[in-house]
Coordinates of C-alpha atoms and ligand atoms in Angstrom, one line a residue:
M85 CA -32.7 38.0 41.6
N86 CA -33.7 34.6 40.2
Q87 CA -35.2 35.8 37.0
I88 CA -33.8 33.9 33.9
I89 CA -33.7 35.9 30.7
G90 CA -33.8 34.7 27.1
I91 CA -31.3 36.3 24.7
D92 CA -31.1 36.2 21.0
L93 CA -27.5 37.1 20.3
G94 CA -27.8 37.9 16.6
T95 CA -25.3 38.7 13.9
T96 CA -27.1 42.0 13.1
N97 CA -29.6 42.4 15.9
S98 CA -29.9 41.1 19.4
A99 CA -32.9 41.0 21.7
V100 CA -33.8 40.0 25.3
A101 CA -37.1 38.6 26.6
Y102 CA -38.6 37.1 29.7
M103 CA -41.5 34.8 30.6
T104 CA -44.8 36.1 32.0
D105 CA -48.1 34.4 32.8
D106 CA -49.3 35.6 29.4
G107 CA -46.3 34.2 27.5
P108 CA -42.9 35.6 26.5
Q109 CA -42.4 39.4 26.4
L110 CA -39.6 41.4 24.9
I111 CA -37.6 43.8 27.2
P112 CA -37.0 47.2 25.5
N113 CA -33.5 48.7 25.5
A114 CA -32.6 52.2 26.8
L115 CA -33.9 53.7 23.5
G116 CA -37.2 52.0 24.0
S117 CA -36.6 49.5 21.1
N118 CA -36.9 45.7 21.3
L119 CA -33.9 45.2 19.0
T120 CA -30.3 46.2 19.8
P121 CA -28.0 46.2 16.8
S122 CA -25.0 43.9 17.5
V123 CA -22.5 46.7 16.9
V124 CA -19.8 47.7 19.4
G125 CA -18.0 51.0 19.3
I126 CA -15.6 53.0 21.4
D127 CA -16.2 56.8 21.3
E128 CA -13.8 59.7 21.6
D129 CA -13.7 59.6 25.4
G130 CA -12.9 55.8 25.5
R131 CA -16.4 54.7 26.5
V132 CA -18.1 51.7 25.0
L133 CA -21.2 52.2 22.8
V134 CA -23.4 49.2 22.0
G135 CA -26.4 49.1 19.6
S136 CA -27.9 51.9 17.6
A137 CA -25.4 54.6 18.7
A138 CA -22.5 52.3 17.6
R139 CA -24.2 51.6 14.4
E140 CA -24.3 55.3 13.6
L141 CA -20.7 55.7 14.7
R142 CA -19.7 52.9 12.3
V143 CA -20.7 55.0 9.3
L144 CA -18.4 57.9 10.3
H145 CA -15.7 56.0 12.2
P146 CA -15.5 52.4 11.0
D147 CA -12.1 52.2 12.7
R148 CA -13.8 52.7 16.1
C149 CA -16.5 50.0 15.6
A150 CA -16.9 46.3 15.1
S151 CA -19.9 44.5 13.7
V152 CA -20.8 41.0 12.3
F153 CA -18.4 39.5 14.8
K154 CA -20.7 36.6 15.4
R155 CA -19.4 35.2 12.1
Y156 CA -16.0 34.8 13.8
M157 CA -17.0 33.2 17.0
G158 CA -14.8 30.3 17.8
T159 CA -11.9 31.5 15.6
D160 CA -8.7 33.4 16.3
W161 CA -10.0 36.5 14.5
T162 CA -9.7 39.8 16.4
A163 CA -10.9 43.3 15.8
K164 CA -8.8 46.3 16.5
I165 CA -11.1 49.2 17.5
A166 CA -9.8 52.5 18.7
G167 CA -6.3 50.8 18.9
K168 CA -7.5 48.1 21.2
E169 CA -7.7 44.4 20.3
F170 CA -10.9 42.5 20.9
T171 CA -11.8 38.8 20.5
P172 CA -15.3 37.8 19.1
E173 CA -16.1 36.5 22.6
E174 CA -15.3 39.9 24.2
L175 CA -17.3 41.8 21.6
S176 CA -20.3 39.5 22.1
S177 CA -19.9 39.9 25.8
L178 CA -20.3 43.6 25.5
V179 CA -23.6 43.1 23.6
L180 CA -24.7 40.7 26.2
R181 CA -23.7 43.1 29.0
S182 CA -25.9 45.8 27.4
L183 CA -28.9 43.4 27.2
K184 CA -28.3 42.4 30.7
A185 CA -28.3 46.1 31.8
D186 CA -31.6 46.6 29.9
A187 CA -33.1 43.6 31.8
E188 CA -31.7 44.9 35.1
A189 CA -33.2 48.3 34.5
F190 CA -36.5 46.6 33.7
F191 CA -36.6 44.3 36.7
K192 CA -34.8 46.8 39.0
G193 CA -32.5 44.0 40.2
E194 CA -29.4 42.0 39.2
I195 CA -29.8 39.4 36.5
T196 CA -27.2 36.6 36.4
R197 CA -28.9 33.7 34.5
A198 CA -29.7 33.5 30.8
V199 CA -30.6 31.2 28.0
I200 CA -28.7 32.3 24.9
T201 CA -29.5 31.2 21.4
V202 CA -27.1 30.2 18.6
P203 CA -27.6 29.1 15.0
A204 CA -28.5 25.4 14.9
Y205 CA -25.6 25.0 12.5
F206 CA -23.1 26.5 15.0
N207 CA -20.3 24.0 15.7
D208 CA -18.8 23.0 18.9
Q209 CA -16.2 25.7 19.0
Q210 CA -18.8 28.4 18.2
R211 CA -21.1 27.2 21.0
K212 CA -18.3 27.2 23.5
A213 CA -17.3 30.7 22.4
T214 CA -20.8 31.8 23.0
M215 CA -20.8 30.3 26.5
A216 CA -17.5 32.1 27.2
A217 CA -19.1 35.4 26.0
G218 CA -21.9 34.8 28.5
K219 CA -19.5 34.2 31.3
I220 CA -17.4 37.3 30.5
A221 CA -20.6 39.4 30.6
G222 CA -21.3 38.0 34.1
L223 CA -24.1 35.6 33.0
Y224 CA -24.5 32.0 33.9
V225 CA -25.6 30.4 30.7
E226 CA -28.4 27.9 31.6
R227 CA -28.6 26.7 28.1
I228 CA -27.3 27.2 24.6
L229 CA -30.5 26.9 22.5
N230 CA -30.7 26.6 18.8
E231 CA -32.3 29.6 17.1
P232 CA -34.8 27.7 14.9
T233 CA -35.7 25.6 17.9
A234 CA -36.3 28.7 19.9
A235 CA -38.6 30.1 17.1
A236 CA -40.5 26.7 17.1
I237 CA -40.9 27.0 20.8
A238 CA -42.4 30.5 20.5
Y239 CA -44.8 29.2 17.9
G240 CA -45.5 26.0 19.7
F241 CA -46.1 27.7 23.1
H242 CA -49.7 28.7 22.4
R243 CA -50.6 25.5 20.6
Q244 CA -49.5 22.7 22.8
D245 CA -52.5 20.5 22.0
E246 CA -52.0 20.6 18.2
E247 CA -50.3 18.0 16.2
K248 CA -48.2 19.6 13.4
S249 CA -45.1 19.3 11.4
L250 CA -43.3 22.7 11.1
L251 CA -40.4 23.7 8.9
I252 CA -38.6 26.7 10.4
F253 CA -36.7 28.7 7.8
D254 CA -34.4 31.2 9.5
L255 CA -32.4 33.6 7.3
G256 CA -31.0 36.5 9.4
G257 CA -28.1 38.9 8.8
G258 CA -25.3 36.4 8.9
T259 CA -26.5 32.8 9.1
F260 CA -29.0 30.4 7.6
D261 CA -30.7 27.6 9.5
V262 CA -33.5 25.3 8.6
S263 CA -35.1 22.9 11.0
L264 CA -37.9 20.4 10.8
V265 CA -40.0 20.2 14.0
D266 CA -42.8 18.0 15.1
L267 CA -45.4 19.3 17.6
F268 CA -47.5 16.8 19.5
D269 CA -48.9 16.2 23.0
G270 CA -47.1 19.2 24.5
T271 CA -43.9 17.9 23.0
L272 CA -41.7 19.7 20.5
E273 CA -39.3 17.4 18.7
V274 CA -36.7 18.7 16.4
K275 CA -36.3 16.0 13.7
A276 CA -33.5 17.5 11.7
S277 CA -31.5 20.7 11.3
S278 CA -29.2 22.0 8.6
G279 CA -27.9 25.3 7.3
E280 CA -24.9 27.4 6.4
S281 CA -23.0 29.5 8.9
I282 CA -22.1 32.2 6.4
L283 CA -25.2 33.1 4.5
G284 CA -27.6 36.0 5.2
G285 CA -28.7 39.6 4.7
E286 CA -25.2 40.9 5.2
D287 CA -24.2 39.1 2.0
F288 CA -27.0 40.7 0.1
T289 CA -26.1 44.2 1.3
R290 CA -22.4 43.6 0.4
T291 CA -23.4 42.2 -3.0
L292 CA -25.5 45.3 -3.7
A293 CA -22.7 47.6 -2.6
G294 CA -20.3 45.6 -4.8
R295 CA -22.5 46.2 -7.8
V296 CA -22.9 49.9 -7.1
L297 CA -19.1 50.3 -6.9
E298 CA -18.7 48.2 -10.1
R299 CA -21.0 50.6 -11.9
H300 CA -18.6 53.4 -10.9
G301 CA -15.7 51.4 -12.1
L302 CA -14.5 50.3 -8.6
S303 CA -14.0 47.0 -6.9
F304 CA -15.3 46.4 -3.4
E305 CA -12.0 45.0 -2.0
K306 CA -9.9 47.9 -3.4
A307 CA -12.4 50.5 -2.3
E308 CA -12.5 49.0 1.2
M309 CA -8.7 49.4 1.4
S310 CA -8.4 52.8 -0.2
S311 CA -11.6 54.6 0.9
P312 CA -13.0 52.9 4.0
L313 CA -15.3 55.9 4.7
M314 CA -16.8 55.6 1.3
V315 CA -17.5 51.9 1.8
S316 CA -18.9 52.3 5.3
R317 CA -21.3 55.0 4.1
L318 CA -22.2 53.0 1.0
L319 CA -23.0 49.8 3.0
R320 CA -25.3 51.8 5.2
L321 CA -27.1 53.3 2.1
C322 CA -27.2 49.9 0.5
E323 CA -28.8 48.3 3.6
G324 CA -31.5 51.0 3.5
A325 CA -32.0 50.5 -0.3
K326 CA -32.2 46.7 0.2
V327 CA -34.9 47.1 2.8
R328 CA -36.8 49.6 0.6
L329 CA -36.7 47.2 -2.3
S330 CA -38.6 44.7 -0.2
R331 CA -41.6 47.1 -0.7
E332 CA -40.8 49.1 -3.7
E333 CA -40.0 48.2 -7.3
S334 CA -37.0 50.4 -7.6
T335 CA -34.9 52.8 -5.5
I336 CA -32.1 55.3 -5.8
I337 CA -28.6 54.8 -4.3
R338 CA -26.4 57.8 -3.9
M339 CA -22.7 57.4 -4.3
P340 CA -20.6 58.8 -1.5
N341 CA -17.3 60.4 -2.4
K342 CA -13.9 59.1 -1.2
N343 CA -14.4 60.7 2.3
G344 CA -17.8 59.2 2.6
D345 CA -19.7 62.4 2.0
L346 CA -22.7 62.7 -0.2
E347 CA -22.3 65.7 -2.4
E348 CA -25.3 67.5 -3.8
D349 CA -24.3 66.9 -7.4
G350 CA -22.8 63.5 -6.6
K351 CA -23.5 60.4 -8.7
Q352 CA -26.4 58.1 -8.0
I353 CA -27.9 55.0 -9.6
T354 CA -31.3 53.5 -9.8
V355 CA -31.6 49.9 -8.8
T356 CA -34.7 47.8 -9.4
R357 CA -35.9 44.9 -7.3
R358 CA -35.5 42.7 -10.3
E359 CA -31.8 43.6 -10.6
M360 CA -31.2 43.1 -6.9
E361 CA -32.8 39.7 -7.1
E362 CA -30.7 38.8 -10.1
W363 CA -27.5 39.9 -8.3
I364 CA -28.2 37.8 -5.2
G365 CA -29.6 34.8 -7.1
H366 CA -26.4 32.8 -6.8
I367 CA -26.3 33.3 -3.0
L368 CA -29.9 32.4 -2.7
N369 CA -29.3 29.1 -4.5
R370 CA -27.4 28.0 -1.4
I371 CA -30.6 27.7 0.6
E372 CA -31.7 24.7 -1.4
L373 CA -29.3 22.0 -0.3
P374 CA -29.9 22.4 3.4
V375 CA -33.6 22.3 2.9
R376 CA -33.3 19.1 1.0
R377 CA -31.0 17.6 3.6
V378 CA -33.5 18.4 6.3
L379 CA -36.3 16.7 4.5
N380 CA -34.2 13.7 3.7
D381 CA -32.8 13.3 7.2
A382 CA -36.2 13.7 8.8
K383 CA -37.6 11.3 6.2
V384 CA -40.6 13.5 5.3
T385 CA -41.8 14.8 1.9
K386 CA -42.6 18.4 1.5
D387 CA -46.3 17.5 1.4
E388 CA -46.1 16.2 4.9
I389 CA -45.1 19.7 6.2
D390 CA -48.1 21.5 7.7
E391 CA -46.6 24.9 8.0
V392 CA -43.5 26.7 6.7
I393 CA -42.5 29.5 9.1
L394 CA -40.2 32.4 8.3
V395 CA -37.7 33.7 10.8
G396 CA -35.0 36.4 10.5
G397 CA -35.1 39.9 8.9
A398 CA -33.9 38.7 5.5
T399 CA -37.0 36.6 5.0
R400 CA -38.9 39.9 4.5
M401 CA -37.5 40.0 0.9
P402 CA -40.2 38.9 -1.4
V403 CA -37.7 36.9 -3.4
V404 CA -36.9 34.8 -0.3
A405 CA -40.6 34.0 0.3
D406 CA -41.0 33.1 -3.4
R407 CA -38.0 30.7 -3.3
V408 CA -39.4 29.0 -0.2
T409 CA -42.8 28.7 -1.8
K410 CA -41.3 27.1 -4.9
L411 CA -39.0 24.8 -2.9
L412 CA -41.7 23.5 -0.5
G413 CA -44.8 23.9 -2.6
K414 CA -46.7 26.0 -0.1
P415 CA -46.6 29.7 0.9
P416 CA -44.7 30.3 4.2
H417 CA -46.0 32.6 6.9
C418 CA -44.5 34.7 9.7
R419 CA -47.3 35.3 12.2
L420 CA -44.9 36.3 14.9
N421 CA -42.4 39.1 14.3
P422 CA -39.5 37.5 12.5
D423 CA -36.9 39.6 14.4
E424 CA -38.3 38.9 17.8
V425 CA -39.5 35.3 17.7
V426 CA -36.1 33.8 18.6
A427 CA -35.8 35.9 21.8
M428 CA -39.4 35.0 22.7
G429 CA -38.6 31.3 22.4
A430 CA -35.5 31.7 24.5
A431 CA -37.7 33.3 27.1
V432 CA -40.1 30.3 27.1
Q433 CA -37.1 28.0 27.5
A434 CA -36.0 30.2 30.4
G435 CA -39.5 29.8 31.8
L436 CA -39.1 26.0 31.5
F437 CA -36.0 26.2 33.7
A438 CA -37.6 28.5 36.2
K439 CA -40.6 26.1 36.2
H440 CA -42.9 28.9 35.2
Q441 CA -46.5 27.7 35.6
S442 CA -47.5 28.5 32.0
V443 CA -45.0 26.1 30.5
D444 CA -44.6 23.2 32.9
E445 CA -46.0 20.7 30.5
M446 CA -43.8 21.4 27.5
V447 CA -41.0 18.9 26.5
V448 CA -38.4 20.0 23.9
T449 CA -35.9 17.8 22.2
D450 CA -33.2 18.8 19.8
V451 CA -30.7 17.2 17.5
A452 CA -26.9 17.3 16.8
P453 CA -26.5 19.2 13.5
F454 CA -23.3 17.6 12.4
T455 CA -21.8 14.1 12.2
L456 CA -19.1 13.7 14.8
G457 CA -16.3 11.1 14.7
I458 CA -12.6 10.3 14.6
E459 CA -9.9 9.7 12.1
I460 CA -9.0 6.1 11.4
S461 CA -6.8 4.3 8.9
K462 CA -8.0 1.5 6.7
Q463 CA -6.3 -1.6 5.4
L464 CA -6.9 -1.5 1.6
G465 CA -5.3 -4.6 0.0
S466 CA -1.7 -4.6 1.1
E467 CA -1.7 -0.9 2.0
R468 CA -2.8 0.9 5.1
R469 CA -4.2 4.3 4.4
S470 CA -5.0 6.9 7.0
G471 CA -7.2 9.9 6.7
Y472 CA -10.6 8.2 6.9
F473 CA -13.5 9.5 9.0
M474 CA -15.3 7.1 11.4
P475 CA -18.6 8.6 12.5
I476 CA -19.5 8.0 16.1
I477 CA -22.6 10.3 16.4
S478 CA -24.5 10.8 13.1
R479 CA -26.0 14.1 12.2
N480 CA -29.6 14.7 13.4
T481 CA -29.4 12.2 16.2
T482 CA -31.6 13.4 19.1
I483 CA -29.5 14.9 22.0
P484 CA -28.4 14.4 24.7
I485 CA -26.6 11.3 23.3
S486 CA -23.7 9.1 24.3
R487 CA -22.2 6.7 21.8
S488 CA -19.1 4.7 21.7
D489 CA -17.0 2.6 19.4
I490 CA -13.7 0.6 19.6
V491 CA -10.4 1.5 18.1
T492 CA -7.3 -0.7 18.3
T493 CA -3.5 -0.3 18.3
L494 CA -1.9 -1.0 14.9
A495 CA 1.6 -1.9 15.9
P496 CA 3.1 -4.3 18.5
N497 CA 3.9 -2.6 21.8
Q498 CA 2.1 0.6 20.8
T499 CA 1.3 2.4 24.1
T500 CA -0.4 5.6 22.8
I501 CA -3.1 6.5 20.3
M502 CA -3.7 10.0 19.1
L503 CA -7.5 10.5 18.7
K504 CA -8.3 13.2 16.3
V505 CA -11.9 14.4 16.6
Y506 CA -13.7 15.7 13.5
Q507 CA -17.1 17.0 12.5
G508 CA -18.5 16.8 9.0
E509 CA -20.2 14.7 6.4
S510 CA -17.2 13.7 4.3
R511 CA -15.7 10.2 4.1
K512 CA -12.2 11.7 4.3
V513 CA -11.2 13.8 7.3
E514 CA -9.4 16.3 5.2
D515 CA -12.8 17.6 4.1
N516 CA -14.2 17.7 7.6
L517 CA -13.4 20.1 10.5
L518 CA -10.9 19.1 13.1
L519 CA -12.3 19.9 16.5
G520 CA -9.5 18.7 18.7
K521 CA -7.3 15.9 19.8
L522 CA -7.1 13.5 22.7
E523 CA -3.9 11.5 23.3
V524 CA -4.6 8.1 24.9
K525 CA -1.6 7.0 26.9
G526 CA -0.8 4.1 29.1
I527 CA -1.8 1.2 26.8
P528 CA 0.1 -1.8 28.1
P529 CA 2.7 -3.1 25.7
A530 CA 1.3 -6.1 23.9
A531 CA 0.5 -7.4 20.4
A532 CA -1.2 -5.1 17.9
G533 CA -5.0 -4.9 18.3
Q534 CA -5.2 -3.6 21.9
E535 CA -8.6 -2.1 22.3
V536 CA -9.6 1.4 23.4
E537 CA -13.2 2.4 23.8
V538 CA -14.0 5.9 22.5
R539 CA -17.1 7.5 23.9
F540 CA -18.7 10.7 22.5
T541 CA -21.2 12.5 24.7
Y542 CA -23.1 15.3 23.2
D543 CA -25.0 17.4 25.8
L544 CA -28.1 19.5 25.5
N545 CA -26.1 22.6 24.8
G546 CA -24.6 20.9 21.8
V547 CA -21.2 20.6 23.5
L548 CA -19.1 17.5 23.0
E549 CA -17.1 15.5 25.5
V550 CA -14.8 12.7 24.4
E551 CA -13.8 9.9 26.7
A552 CA -11.3 7.1 26.0
T553 CA -11.0 3.9 28.1
V554 CA -8.1 1.5 27.7
I555 CA -10.0 -1.8 27.8
A556 CA -7.1 -3.8 29.3
T557 CA -6.6 -1.4 32.3
K558 CA -10.1 0.3 32.5
K559 CA -8.1 3.5 32.7
K560 CA -10.2 6.5 31.5
M561 CA -9.1 9.8 29.9
S562 CA -11.4 12.5 28.8
T563 CA -11.5 15.9 27.3
V564 CA -14.0 18.6 26.5
I565 CA -13.0 19.3 23.0
T566 CA -11.7 22.9 22.7
R567 CA -10.8 25.1 19.8
H568 CA -7.7 23.5 18.4
A569 CA -6.0 26.6 17.1
K570 CA -5.8 28.4 20.3
G571 CA -7.0 25.8 22.7
G572 CA -10.3 27.6 23.4
M573 CA -10.6 30.0 26.3
T574 CA -9.4 28.7 29.6
P575 CA -11.2 29.7 32.8
Q576 CA -8.2 32.0 33.5
E577 CA -8.5 33.7 30.1
I578 CA -12.2 34.1 30.7
Q579 CA -11.5 35.7 34.0
Q580 CA -9.0 38.0 32.5
A581 CA -11.3 39.0 29.7
Q582 CA -14.0 39.7 32.3
K583 CA -11.7 42.1 34.1
D584 CA -10.6 43.8 30.8
M585 CA -14.2 44.3 29.7
E586 CA -15.3 45.6 33.1
R587 CA -12.7 48.3 32.8
L588 CA -14.4 49.5 29.7
K589 CA -17.1 51.9 30.9
A590 CA -20.3 52.8 29.2
H591 CA -22.1 56.1 29.4
P592 CA -24.9 56.4 31.9
R593 CA -28.0 54.6 30.7
E594 CA -30.2 57.6 31.0
D595 CA -28.1 59.5 28.5
S596 CA -28.4 56.8 25.8
A597 CA -31.3 58.2 23.9
N598 CA -29.7 61.7 23.6
R599 CA -26.4 60.4 22.6
F600 CA -27.9 58.2 20.0
L601 CA -29.8 61.1 18.6
L602 CA -26.7 63.3 18.3
R603 CA -24.8 60.4 16.6
R604 CA -27.6 59.9 14.2
A605 CA -27.7 63.7 13.4
E606 CA -24.0 63.7 12.8
R607 CA -24.3 60.9 10.3
V608 CA -27.3 62.4 8.5
Y609 CA -25.7 65.8 8.4
Q610 CA -23.2 64.6 5.8
E611 CA -26.0 63.2 3.6
L612 CA -27.9 66.4 3.3
S613 CA -27.9 69.4 0.9
S614 CA -26.3 72.6 2.3
D615 CA -29.6 74.3 3.1
D616 CA -30.8 71.2 5.0
R617 CA -27.4 71.0 6.7
Q618 CA -27.7 74.5 8.0
F619 CA -31.1 73.8 9.3
L620 CA -30.0 70.6 11.0
S621 CA -26.9 72.3 12.4
R622 CA -29.2 74.8 14.1
L623 CA -31.4 72.0 15.6
M624 CA -28.3 70.2 16.8
D625 CA -26.9 73.4 18.4
G626 CA -30.2 74.0 20.2
F627 CA -30.3 70.5 21.5
E628 CA -26.7 70.5 22.6
E629 CA -27.2 73.8 24.4
A630 CA -30.3 72.5 26.2
L631 CA -28.4 69.4 27.2
S632 CA -25.5 71.5 28.6
M633 CA -27.9 73.7 30.5
Q634 CA -29.7 70.6 31.8
D635 CA -33.0 72.3 31.2
A636 CA -35.5 69.4 31.0
I637 CA -38.2 71.3 29.2
A638 CA -35.8 72.8 26.6
I639 CA -34.2 69.4 26.1
E640 CA -37.6 67.8 25.4
S641 CA -38.7 70.4 22.9
N642 CA -35.4 70.5 21.1
R643 CA -35.2 66.8 21.0
E644 CA -38.7 66.5 19.4
A645 CA -37.7 69.1 16.8
L646 CA -34.5 67.3 16.0
E647 CA -36.0 63.9 16.0
S648 CA -38.9 64.7 13.7
F649 CA -36.5 66.5 11.2
L650 CA -34.3 63.4 11.2
D651 CA -37.2 61.0 10.7
R652 CA -38.3 63.1 7.7
M653 CA -34.9 63.3 6.1
D654 CA -33.7 59.8 7.0
P655 CA -36.4 57.2 7.4
N656 CA -35.1 54.7 9.9
I657 CA -34.6 51.2 8.5
D658 CA -36.1 49.6 11.6
D659 CA -39.2 51.9 11.4
L660 CA -39.7 50.9 7.8
N661 CA -40.2 47.3 8.9
Q662 CA -42.6 48.3 11.6
E663 CA -44.7 50.4 9.3
N664 CA -45.0 47.2 7.2
E665 CA -46.4 45.1 10.0
Ligands
LIG864 P1 -29.6 38.3 12.9 O1 -30.5 37.3 13.6 O2 -28.5 37.7 12.1 O3 -29.1 39.3 13.8 P2 -32.0 39.5 11.8 O4 -33.0 38.4 11.9 O5 -32.2 40.6 12.8 O6 -30.5 39.0 11.8 O7 -32.0 40.1 10.3 C1 -31.1 41.1 10.0 C2 -31.0 41.1 8.5 O8 -32.3 41.3 7.9 C3 -30.2 42.3 8.0 O9 -29.3 41.9 7.0 C4 -31.2 43.3 7.5 O10 -30.7 44.1 6.5 C5 -32.2 42.3 6.9 N1 -33.5 42.9 6.8 C6 -34.3 43.4 7.8 N2 -35.5 43.9 7.3 C7 -35.4 43.7 6.0 C8 -36.3 44.0 4.9 N3 -37.5 44.6 5.1 N4 -35.9 43.6 3.6 C9 -34.7 43.0 3.4 N5 -33.9 42.7 4.4 C10 -34.2 43.1 5.6
LIG865 MG1 -31.4 35.8 14.2

């Protein structure tokens, strides 16, 4: 099948969409939801769970689950779940595989091509890791697209004849991006992007949990080590509390015991929105610098921005919108659903590739989010000092871009030069990030000052290639810069990971909804009073019995009874947001 899908592979939630004649459309998962939590678990019988069911499992069995792994893309971090080691690429590939399966069920055919979004502020290593995850999941990645750019595309899609300057403010679960985008004549031009790769709603939830523990005389780090079940339950409760505080002035957080159970006479505390805002104030301060950078780099004043657009679940917090209003002098809006808009933009980009008729006029340009360059040494008086950064591509240059500069040998008869490639904004390389190395060999022995041309090519995916040419011989050497610590994933490693992941089986898709319901019931059970527990237990027995008898009518009626009881006792976080809209 030739269909290309657009995927938002988020820290907290992922989504998949496709292009139709009427614009982008989300594809629901097996539970009928447009959002799939980016959580991976392995259940008792060794099968993989992805999404809501894994998110439930995480509360009772954190050792069987991994989440927030997007934060570790492009690093050597691994997660051990149910005794098996997983890389961030592998975990991401399992989420992608689940989205791919949803799209395949929707289209009733195989899907092999996708546009996948990443934070604009993702570096080279993180982008390559995302591409590897796509490959492991059996997807050819047509394009790595920046998330705020995708959001801008979704907004720009219906308004191709307007001339506007948009500021996209994207605060999700794990990352923060801000981009300034100009819209004119069917063109969408990203002028500048900035952000922080570790800043988002997850940090707010953890801060809240930390404060709750503190009130009970505990520290987060110690509690995580000594009572992981208490912490996993508390994090879940704090996420719910955080979401409620976006609508209510105060809320109650119950304190689980060491085993993660909520006892009837257990402790609880009241947290007000004001307190929550105070506690996360220092984290929120960090949004200011990237916003200023973007305005500076794009050379616009805040008055020249026509619209400020909010993207990402964490922007639902009133304090975030207030901060944005203060910073930019105008109230932001989020006319499109902030959780879904990135996947929708990815679908439009997929439509551009497929030459879909509704988007054939749209041109999109993006920028490099970081300055890229190499280490050089400098002659300062009589002393030669190394460790200086020579930029080759400046941040916020429009991509694709190819730029070169000349370096020279320092000693007579020097035949090699080690090029060290860095990204960052500091004058000294020690404060920048080492991306990789390229050894230039075969320089003919001669006096010092032999020239080597170093060319950086930054492609549309935001992936860097470095090429060096010895001027005297015209000999070229090149490398796609890979993760320096482990050398990135080689094609062989990707193939191996593909095989390993294929061996992990999922449950049949048609069982997903029932399995999720039982998982949720198990989690809620421990949060209830004993009377309610008994009642829930009976509902669960009835449902499990109907399932084992495979009696469709009984399954349906028992499911309804169980579901409505759970909805009453445990308002779903995601539903809370939907009620709001
Ligand atoms: P990502 O793109 O990183 O996957 P999302 O855009 O889906 O993230 O946002 C998820 C984050 O938004 C989570 O931390 C979640 O708790 C938070 N969030 C969602 N809804 C609300 C709300 N109503 N109030 C506060 N935070 C919210
Ligand atoms: Mg997101």
